[in-house]
PDB file of N, CA and C and ligand atoms in Angstrom:
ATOM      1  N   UNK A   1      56.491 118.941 111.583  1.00 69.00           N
ATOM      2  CA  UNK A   1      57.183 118.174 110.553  1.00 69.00           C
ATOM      3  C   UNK A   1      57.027 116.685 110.829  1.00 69.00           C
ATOM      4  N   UNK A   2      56.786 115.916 109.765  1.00 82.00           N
ATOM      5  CA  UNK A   2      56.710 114.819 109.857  1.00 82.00           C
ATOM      6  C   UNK A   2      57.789 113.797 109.473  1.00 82.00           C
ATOM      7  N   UNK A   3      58.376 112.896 110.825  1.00 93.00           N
ATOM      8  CA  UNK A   3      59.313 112.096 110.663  1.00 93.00           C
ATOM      9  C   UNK A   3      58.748 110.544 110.029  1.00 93.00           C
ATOM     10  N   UNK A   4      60.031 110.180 109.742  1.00 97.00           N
ATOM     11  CA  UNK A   4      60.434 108.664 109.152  1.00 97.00           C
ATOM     12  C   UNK A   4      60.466 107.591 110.474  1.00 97.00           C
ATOM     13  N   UNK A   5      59.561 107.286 111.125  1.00 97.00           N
ATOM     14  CA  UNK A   5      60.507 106.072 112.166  1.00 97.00           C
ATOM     15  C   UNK A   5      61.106 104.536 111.647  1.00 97.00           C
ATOM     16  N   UNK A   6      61.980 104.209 111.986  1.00 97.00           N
ATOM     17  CA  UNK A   6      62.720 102.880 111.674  1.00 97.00           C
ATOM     18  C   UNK A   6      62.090 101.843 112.399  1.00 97.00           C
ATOM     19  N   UNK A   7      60.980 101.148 111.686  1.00 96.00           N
ATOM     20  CA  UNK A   7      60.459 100.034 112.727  1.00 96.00           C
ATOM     21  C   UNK A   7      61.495  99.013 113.039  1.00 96.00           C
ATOM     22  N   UNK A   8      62.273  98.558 112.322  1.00 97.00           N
ATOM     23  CA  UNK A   8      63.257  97.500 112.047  1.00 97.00           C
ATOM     24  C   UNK A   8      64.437  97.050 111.693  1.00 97.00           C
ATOM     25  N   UNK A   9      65.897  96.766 112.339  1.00 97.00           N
ATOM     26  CA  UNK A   9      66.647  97.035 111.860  1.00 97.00           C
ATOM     27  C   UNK A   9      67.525  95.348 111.691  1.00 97.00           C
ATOM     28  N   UNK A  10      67.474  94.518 110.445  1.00 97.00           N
ATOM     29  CA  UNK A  10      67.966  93.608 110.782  1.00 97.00           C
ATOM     30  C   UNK A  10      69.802  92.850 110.938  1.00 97.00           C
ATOM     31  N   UNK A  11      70.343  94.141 110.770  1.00 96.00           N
ATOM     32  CA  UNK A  11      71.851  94.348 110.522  1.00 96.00           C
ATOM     33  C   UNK A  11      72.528  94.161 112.421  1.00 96.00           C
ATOM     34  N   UNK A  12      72.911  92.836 112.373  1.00 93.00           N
ATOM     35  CA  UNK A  12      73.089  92.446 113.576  1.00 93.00           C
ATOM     36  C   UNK A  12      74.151  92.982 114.489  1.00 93.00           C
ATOM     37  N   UNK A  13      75.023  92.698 113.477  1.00 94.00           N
ATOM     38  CA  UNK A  13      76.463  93.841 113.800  1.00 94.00           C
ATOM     39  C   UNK A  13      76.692  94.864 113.878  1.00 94.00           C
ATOM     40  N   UNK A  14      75.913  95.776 113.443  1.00 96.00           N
ATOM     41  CA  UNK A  14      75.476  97.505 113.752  1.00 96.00           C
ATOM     42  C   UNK A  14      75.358  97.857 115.114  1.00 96.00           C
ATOM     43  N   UNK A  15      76.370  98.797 115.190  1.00 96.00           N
ATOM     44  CA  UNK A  15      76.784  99.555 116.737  1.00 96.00           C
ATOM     45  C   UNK A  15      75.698 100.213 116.974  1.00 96.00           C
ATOM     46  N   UNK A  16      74.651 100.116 116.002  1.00 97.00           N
ATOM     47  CA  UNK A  16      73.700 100.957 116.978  1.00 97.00           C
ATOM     48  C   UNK A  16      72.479 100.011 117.133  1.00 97.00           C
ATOM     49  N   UNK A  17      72.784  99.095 116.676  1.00 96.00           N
ATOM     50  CA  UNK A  17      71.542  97.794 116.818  1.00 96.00           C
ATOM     51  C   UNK A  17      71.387  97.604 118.517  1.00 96.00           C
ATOM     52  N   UNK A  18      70.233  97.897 118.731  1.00 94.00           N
ATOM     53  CA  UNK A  18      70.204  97.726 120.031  1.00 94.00           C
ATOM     54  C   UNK A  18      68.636  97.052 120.277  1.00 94.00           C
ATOM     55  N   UNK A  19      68.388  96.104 120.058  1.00 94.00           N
ATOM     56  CA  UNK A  19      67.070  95.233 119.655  1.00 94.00           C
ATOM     57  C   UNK A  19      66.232  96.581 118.846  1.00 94.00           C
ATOM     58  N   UNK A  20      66.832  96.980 117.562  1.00 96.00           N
ATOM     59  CA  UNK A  20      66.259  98.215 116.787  1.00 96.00           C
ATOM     60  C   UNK A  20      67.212  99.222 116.742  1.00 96.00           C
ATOM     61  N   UNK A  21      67.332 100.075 115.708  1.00 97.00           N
ATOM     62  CA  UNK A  21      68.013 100.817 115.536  1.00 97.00           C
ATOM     63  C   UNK A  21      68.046 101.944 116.711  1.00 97.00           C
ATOM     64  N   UNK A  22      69.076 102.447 117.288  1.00 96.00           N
ATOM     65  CA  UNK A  22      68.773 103.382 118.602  1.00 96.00           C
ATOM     66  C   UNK A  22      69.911 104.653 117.913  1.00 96.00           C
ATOM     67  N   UNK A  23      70.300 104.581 116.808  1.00 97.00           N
ATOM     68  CA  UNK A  23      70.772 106.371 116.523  1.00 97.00           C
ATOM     69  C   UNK A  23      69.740 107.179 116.696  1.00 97.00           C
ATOM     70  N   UNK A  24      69.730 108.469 116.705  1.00 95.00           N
ATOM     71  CA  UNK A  24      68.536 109.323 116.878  1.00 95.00           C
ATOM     72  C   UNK A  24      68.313 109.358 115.456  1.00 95.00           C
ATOM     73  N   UNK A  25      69.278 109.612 114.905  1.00 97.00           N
ATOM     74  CA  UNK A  25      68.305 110.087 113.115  1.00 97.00           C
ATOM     75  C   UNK A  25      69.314 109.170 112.125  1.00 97.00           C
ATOM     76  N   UNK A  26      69.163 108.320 111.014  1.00 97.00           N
ATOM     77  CA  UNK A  26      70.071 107.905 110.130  1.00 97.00           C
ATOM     78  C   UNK A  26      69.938 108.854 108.797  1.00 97.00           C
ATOM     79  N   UNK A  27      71.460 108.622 108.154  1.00 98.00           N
ATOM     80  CA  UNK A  27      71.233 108.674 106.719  1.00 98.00           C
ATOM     81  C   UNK A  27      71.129 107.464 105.605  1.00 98.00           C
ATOM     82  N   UNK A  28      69.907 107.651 104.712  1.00 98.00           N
ATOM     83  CA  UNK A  28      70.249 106.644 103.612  1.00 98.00           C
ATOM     84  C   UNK A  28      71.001 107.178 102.762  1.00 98.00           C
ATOM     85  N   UNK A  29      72.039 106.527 101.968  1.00 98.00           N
ATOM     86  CA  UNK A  29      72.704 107.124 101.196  1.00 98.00           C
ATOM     87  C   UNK A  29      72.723 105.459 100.423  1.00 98.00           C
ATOM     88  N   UNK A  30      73.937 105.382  99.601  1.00 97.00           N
ATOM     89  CA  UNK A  30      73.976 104.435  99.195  1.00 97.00           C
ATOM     90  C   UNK A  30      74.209 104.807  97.745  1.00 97.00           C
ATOM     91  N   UNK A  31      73.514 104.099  96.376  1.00 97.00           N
ATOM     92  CA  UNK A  31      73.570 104.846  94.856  1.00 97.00           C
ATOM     93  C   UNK A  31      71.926 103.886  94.459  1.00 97.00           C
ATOM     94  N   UNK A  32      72.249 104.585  93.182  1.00 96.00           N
ATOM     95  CA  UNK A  32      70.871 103.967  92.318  1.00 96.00           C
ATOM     96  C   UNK A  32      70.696 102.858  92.262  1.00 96.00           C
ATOM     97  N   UNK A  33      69.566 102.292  92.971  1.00 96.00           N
ATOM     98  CA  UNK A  33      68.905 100.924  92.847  1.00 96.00           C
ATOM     99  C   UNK A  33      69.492  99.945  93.927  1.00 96.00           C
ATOM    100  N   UNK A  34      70.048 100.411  94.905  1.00 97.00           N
ATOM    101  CA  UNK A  34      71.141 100.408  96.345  1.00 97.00           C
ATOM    102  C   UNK A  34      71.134 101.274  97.475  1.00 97.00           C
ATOM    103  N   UNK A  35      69.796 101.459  97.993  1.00 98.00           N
ATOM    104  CA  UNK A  35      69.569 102.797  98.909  1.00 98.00           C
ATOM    105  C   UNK A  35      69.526 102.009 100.205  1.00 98.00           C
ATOM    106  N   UNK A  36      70.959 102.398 100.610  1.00 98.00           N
ATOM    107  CA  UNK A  36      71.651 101.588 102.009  1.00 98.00           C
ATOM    108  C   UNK A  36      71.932 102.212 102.867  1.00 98.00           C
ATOM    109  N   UNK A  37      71.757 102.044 104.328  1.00 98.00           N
ATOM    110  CA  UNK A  37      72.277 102.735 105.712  1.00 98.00           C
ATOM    111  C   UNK A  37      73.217 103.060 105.529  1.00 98.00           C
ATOM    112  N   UNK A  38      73.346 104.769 105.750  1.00 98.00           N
ATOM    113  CA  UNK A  38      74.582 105.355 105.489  1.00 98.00           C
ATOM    114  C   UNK A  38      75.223 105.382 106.948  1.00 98.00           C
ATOM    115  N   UNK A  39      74.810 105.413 107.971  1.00 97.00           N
ATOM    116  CA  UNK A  39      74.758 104.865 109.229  1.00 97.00           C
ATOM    117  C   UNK A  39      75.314 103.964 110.140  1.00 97.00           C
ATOM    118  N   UNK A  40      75.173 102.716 108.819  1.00 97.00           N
ATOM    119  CA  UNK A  40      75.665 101.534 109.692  1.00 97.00           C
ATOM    120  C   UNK A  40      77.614 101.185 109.764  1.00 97.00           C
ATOM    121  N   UNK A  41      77.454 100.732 110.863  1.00 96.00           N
ATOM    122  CA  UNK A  41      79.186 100.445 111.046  1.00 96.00           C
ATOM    123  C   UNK A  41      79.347  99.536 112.432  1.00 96.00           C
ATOM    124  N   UNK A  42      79.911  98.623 111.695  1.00 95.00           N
ATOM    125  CA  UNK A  42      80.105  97.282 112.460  1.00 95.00           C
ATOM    126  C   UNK A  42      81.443  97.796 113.966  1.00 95.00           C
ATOM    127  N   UNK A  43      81.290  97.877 115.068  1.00 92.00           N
ATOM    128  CA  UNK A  43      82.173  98.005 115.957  1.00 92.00           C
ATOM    129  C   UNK A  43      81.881  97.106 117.138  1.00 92.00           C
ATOM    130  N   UNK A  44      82.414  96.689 117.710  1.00 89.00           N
ATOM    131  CA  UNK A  44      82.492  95.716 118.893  1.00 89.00           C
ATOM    132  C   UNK A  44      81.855  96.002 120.376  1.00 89.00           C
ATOM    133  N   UNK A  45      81.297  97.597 119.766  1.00 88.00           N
ATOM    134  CA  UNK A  45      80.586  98.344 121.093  1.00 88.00           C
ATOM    135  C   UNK A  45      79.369  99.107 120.413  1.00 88.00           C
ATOM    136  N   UNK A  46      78.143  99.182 121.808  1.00 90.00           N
ATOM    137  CA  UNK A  46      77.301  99.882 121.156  1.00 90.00           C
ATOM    138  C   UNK A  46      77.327 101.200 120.719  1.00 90.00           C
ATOM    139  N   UNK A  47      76.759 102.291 120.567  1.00 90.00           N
ATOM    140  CA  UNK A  47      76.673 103.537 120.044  1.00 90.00           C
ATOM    141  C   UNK A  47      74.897 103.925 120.471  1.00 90.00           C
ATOM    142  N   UNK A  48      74.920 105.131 120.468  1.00 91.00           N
ATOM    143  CA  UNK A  48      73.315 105.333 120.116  1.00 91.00           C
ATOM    144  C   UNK A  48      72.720 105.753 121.233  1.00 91.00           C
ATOM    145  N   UNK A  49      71.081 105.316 121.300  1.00 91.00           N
ATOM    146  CA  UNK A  49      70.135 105.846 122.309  1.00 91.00           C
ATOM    147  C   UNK A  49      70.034 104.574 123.228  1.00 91.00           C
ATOM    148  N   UNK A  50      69.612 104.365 124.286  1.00 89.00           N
ATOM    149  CA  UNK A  50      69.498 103.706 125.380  1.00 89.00           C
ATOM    150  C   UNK A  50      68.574 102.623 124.596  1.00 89.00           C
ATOM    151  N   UNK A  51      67.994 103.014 124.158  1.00 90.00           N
ATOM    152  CA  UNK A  51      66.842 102.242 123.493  1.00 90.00           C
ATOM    153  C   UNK A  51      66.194 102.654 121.746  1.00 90.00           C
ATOM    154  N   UNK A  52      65.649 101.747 121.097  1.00 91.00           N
ATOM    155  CA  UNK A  52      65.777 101.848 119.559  1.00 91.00           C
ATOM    156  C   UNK A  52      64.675 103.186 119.502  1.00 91.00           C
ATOM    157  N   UNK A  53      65.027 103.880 118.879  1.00 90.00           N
ATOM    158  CA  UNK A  53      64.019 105.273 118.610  1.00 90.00           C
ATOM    159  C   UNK A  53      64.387 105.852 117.085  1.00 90.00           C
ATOM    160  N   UNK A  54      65.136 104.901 116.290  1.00 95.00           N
ATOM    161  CA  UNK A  54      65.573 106.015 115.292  1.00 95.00           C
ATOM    162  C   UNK A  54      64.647 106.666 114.297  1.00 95.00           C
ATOM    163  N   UNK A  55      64.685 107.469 113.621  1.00 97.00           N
ATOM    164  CA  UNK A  55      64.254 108.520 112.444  1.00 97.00           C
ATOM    165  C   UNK A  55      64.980 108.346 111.595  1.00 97.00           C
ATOM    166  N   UNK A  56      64.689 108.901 110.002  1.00 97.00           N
ATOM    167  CA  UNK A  56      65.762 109.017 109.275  1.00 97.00           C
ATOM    168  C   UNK A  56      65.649 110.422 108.941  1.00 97.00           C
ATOM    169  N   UNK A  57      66.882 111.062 109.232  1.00 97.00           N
ATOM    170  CA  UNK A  57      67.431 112.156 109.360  1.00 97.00           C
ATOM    171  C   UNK A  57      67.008 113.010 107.905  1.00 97.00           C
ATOM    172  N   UNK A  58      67.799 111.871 107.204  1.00 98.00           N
ATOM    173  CA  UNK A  58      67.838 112.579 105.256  1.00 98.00           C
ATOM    174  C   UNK A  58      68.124 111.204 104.456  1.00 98.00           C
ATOM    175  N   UNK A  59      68.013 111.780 103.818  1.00 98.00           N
ATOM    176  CA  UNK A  59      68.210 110.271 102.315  1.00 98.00           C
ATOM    177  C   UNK A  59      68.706 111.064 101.167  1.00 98.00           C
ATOM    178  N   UNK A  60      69.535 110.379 100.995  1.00 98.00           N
ATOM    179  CA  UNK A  60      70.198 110.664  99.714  1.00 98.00           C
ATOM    180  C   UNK A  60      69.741 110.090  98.021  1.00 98.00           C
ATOM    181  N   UNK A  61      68.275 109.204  98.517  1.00 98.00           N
ATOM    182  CA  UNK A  61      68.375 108.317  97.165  1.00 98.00           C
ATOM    183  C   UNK A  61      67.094 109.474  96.379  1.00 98.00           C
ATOM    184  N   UNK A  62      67.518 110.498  95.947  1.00 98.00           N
ATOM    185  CA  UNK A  62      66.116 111.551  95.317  1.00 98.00           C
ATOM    186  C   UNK A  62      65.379 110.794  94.299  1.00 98.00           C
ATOM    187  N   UNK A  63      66.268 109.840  93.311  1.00 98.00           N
ATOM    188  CA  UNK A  63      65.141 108.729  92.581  1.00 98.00           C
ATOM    189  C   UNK A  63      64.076 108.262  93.234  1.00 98.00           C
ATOM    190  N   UNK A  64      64.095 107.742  94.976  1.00 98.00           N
ATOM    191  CA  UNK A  64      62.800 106.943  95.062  1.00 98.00           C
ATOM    192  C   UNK A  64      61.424 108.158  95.300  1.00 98.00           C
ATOM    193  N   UNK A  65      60.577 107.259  94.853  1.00 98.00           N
ATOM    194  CA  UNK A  65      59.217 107.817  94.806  1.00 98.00           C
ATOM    195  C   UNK A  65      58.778 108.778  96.313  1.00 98.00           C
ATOM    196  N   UNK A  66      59.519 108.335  97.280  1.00 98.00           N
ATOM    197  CA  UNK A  66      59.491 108.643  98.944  1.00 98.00           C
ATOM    198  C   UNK A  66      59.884 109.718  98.972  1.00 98.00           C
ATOM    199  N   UNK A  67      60.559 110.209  98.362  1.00 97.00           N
ATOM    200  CA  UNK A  67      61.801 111.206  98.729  1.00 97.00           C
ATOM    201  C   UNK A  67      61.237 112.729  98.062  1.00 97.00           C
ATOM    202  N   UNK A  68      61.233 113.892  99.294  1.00 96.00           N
ATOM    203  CA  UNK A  68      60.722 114.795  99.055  1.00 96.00           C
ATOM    204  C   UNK A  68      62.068 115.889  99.335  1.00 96.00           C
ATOM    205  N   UNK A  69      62.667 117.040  99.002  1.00 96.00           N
ATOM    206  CA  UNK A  69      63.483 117.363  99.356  1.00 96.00           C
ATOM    207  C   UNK A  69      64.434 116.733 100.026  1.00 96.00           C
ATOM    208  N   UNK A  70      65.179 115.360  99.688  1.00 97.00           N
ATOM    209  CA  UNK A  70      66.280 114.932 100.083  1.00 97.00           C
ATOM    210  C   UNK A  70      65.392 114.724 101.737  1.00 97.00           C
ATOM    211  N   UNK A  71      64.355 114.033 101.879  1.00 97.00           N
ATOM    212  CA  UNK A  71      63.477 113.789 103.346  1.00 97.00           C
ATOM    213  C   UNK A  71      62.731 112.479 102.621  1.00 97.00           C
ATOM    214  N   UNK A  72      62.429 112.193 103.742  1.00 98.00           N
ATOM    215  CA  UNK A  72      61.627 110.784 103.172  1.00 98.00           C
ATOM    216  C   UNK A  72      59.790 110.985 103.671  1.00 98.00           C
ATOM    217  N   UNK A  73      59.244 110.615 103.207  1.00 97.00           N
ATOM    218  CA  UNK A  73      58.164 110.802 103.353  1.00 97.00           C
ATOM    219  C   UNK A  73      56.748 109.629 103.949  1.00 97.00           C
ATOM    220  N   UNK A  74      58.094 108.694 103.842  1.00 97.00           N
ATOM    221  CA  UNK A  74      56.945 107.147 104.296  1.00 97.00           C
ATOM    222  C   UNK A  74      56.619 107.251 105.973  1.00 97.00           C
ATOM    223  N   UNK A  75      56.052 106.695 106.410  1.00 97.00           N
ATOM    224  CA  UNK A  75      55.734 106.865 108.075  1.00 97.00           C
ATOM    225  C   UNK A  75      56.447 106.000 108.627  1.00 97.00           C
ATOM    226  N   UNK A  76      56.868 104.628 107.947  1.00 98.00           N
ATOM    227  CA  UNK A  76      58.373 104.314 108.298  1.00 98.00           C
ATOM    228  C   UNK A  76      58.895 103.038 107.342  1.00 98.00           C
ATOM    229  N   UNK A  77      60.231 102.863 107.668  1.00 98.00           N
ATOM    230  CA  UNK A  77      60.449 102.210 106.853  1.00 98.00           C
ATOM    231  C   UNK A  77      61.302 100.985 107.668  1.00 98.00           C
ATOM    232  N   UNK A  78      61.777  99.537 107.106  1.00 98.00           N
ATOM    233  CA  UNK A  78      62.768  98.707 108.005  1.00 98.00           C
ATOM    234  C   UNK A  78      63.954  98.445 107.270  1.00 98.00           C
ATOM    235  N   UNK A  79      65.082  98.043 107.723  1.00 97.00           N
ATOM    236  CA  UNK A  79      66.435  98.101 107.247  1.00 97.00           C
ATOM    237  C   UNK A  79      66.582  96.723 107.442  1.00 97.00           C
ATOM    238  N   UNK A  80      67.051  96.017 106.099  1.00 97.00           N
ATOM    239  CA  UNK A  80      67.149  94.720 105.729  1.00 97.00           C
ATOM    240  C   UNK A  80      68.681  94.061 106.200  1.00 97.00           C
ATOM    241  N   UNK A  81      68.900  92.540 106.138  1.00 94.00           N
ATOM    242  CA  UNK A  81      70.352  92.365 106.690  1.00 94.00           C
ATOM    243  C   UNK A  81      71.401  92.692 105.597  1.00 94.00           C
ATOM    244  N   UNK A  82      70.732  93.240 103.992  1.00 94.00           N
ATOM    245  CA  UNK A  82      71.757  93.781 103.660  1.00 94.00           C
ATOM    246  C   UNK A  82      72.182  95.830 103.985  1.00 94.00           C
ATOM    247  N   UNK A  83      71.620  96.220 104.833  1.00 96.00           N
ATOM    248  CA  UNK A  83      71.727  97.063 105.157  1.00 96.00           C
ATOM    249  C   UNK A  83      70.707  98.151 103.955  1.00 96.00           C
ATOM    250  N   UNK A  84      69.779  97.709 103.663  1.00 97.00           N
ATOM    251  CA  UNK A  84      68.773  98.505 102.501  1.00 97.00           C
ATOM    252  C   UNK A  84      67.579  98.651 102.692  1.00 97.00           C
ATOM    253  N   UNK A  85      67.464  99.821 102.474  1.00 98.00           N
ATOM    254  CA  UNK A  85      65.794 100.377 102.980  1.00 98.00           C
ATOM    255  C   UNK A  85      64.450  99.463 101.828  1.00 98.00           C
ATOM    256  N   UNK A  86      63.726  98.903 103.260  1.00 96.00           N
ATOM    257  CA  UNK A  86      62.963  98.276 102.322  1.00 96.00           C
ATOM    258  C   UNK A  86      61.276  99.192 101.894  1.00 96.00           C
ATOM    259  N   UNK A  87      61.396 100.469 101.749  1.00 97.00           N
ATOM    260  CA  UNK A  87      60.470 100.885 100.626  1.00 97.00           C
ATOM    261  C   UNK A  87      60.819 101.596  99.304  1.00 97.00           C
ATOM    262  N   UNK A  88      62.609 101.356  99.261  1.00 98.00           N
ATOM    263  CA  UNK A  88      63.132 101.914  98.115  1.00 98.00           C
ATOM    264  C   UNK A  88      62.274 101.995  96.709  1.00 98.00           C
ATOM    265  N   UNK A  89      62.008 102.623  95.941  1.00 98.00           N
ATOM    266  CA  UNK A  89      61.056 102.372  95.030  1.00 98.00           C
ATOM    267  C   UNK A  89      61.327 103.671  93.692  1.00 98.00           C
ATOM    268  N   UNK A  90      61.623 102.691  92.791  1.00 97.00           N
ATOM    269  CA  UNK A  90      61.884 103.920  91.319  1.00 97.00           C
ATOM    270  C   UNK A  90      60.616 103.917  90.680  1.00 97.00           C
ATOM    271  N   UNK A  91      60.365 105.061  90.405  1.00 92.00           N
ATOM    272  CA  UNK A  91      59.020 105.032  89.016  1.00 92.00           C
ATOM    273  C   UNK A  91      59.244 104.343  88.000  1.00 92.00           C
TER     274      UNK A  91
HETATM  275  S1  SF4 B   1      61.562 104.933 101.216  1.00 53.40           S
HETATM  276 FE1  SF4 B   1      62.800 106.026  99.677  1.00 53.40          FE
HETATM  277  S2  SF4 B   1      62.886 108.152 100.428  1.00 53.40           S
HETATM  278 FE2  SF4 B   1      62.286 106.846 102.163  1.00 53.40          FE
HETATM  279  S3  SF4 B   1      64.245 106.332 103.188  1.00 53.40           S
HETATM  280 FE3  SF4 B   1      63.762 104.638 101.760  1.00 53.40          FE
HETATM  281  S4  SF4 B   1      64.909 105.215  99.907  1.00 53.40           S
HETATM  282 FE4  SF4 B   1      64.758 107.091 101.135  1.00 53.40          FE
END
């Protein structure tokens, strides 16, 4: 099976920002035309993997062009400082 890796995560305050996203897998969720880290959450401590490795788990946005069974299909994607996947994409 082929994963999603997160090259980039620019959401500074994210407990799992750890120079890159270090959850093991995220969700995008978010709504139409707003496909945002379902993931992210600002806490005063880290969370996550020792080091940035994330995947995205599932996505919730089935509009974008990426999205194959609620899976994403790009080889990866980066997470902007508004917390939004930047290959979101509607037909
Ligand atoms: S590119 Fe599309 S399918 Fe892939 S994570 Fe982003 S919004 Fe979801």
């Amino acid at each position: 099976m082929k994963t999603t890796t997160i090259d980039s995560c620019a959401i500074s305050e994210c407990a799992f920002n750890n120079n890159g996203c270090s959850a093991v897998a995220v969700t995008i969720a978010g709504k139409a035309n707003d496909a945002s880290c379902g993931t992210f959450i600002a806490l005063n401590e880290h969370g996550g993997l020792p080091v940035a490795h994330a995947t995205i788990g599932a996505c919730q946005r089935v509009e974008c062009v990426h999205n194959h069974q609620l899976l994403c299909d790009a080889a990866a994607i980066d997470v902007n400082a508004k917390a939004d996947c930047s290959l979101y994409r509607v037909a």
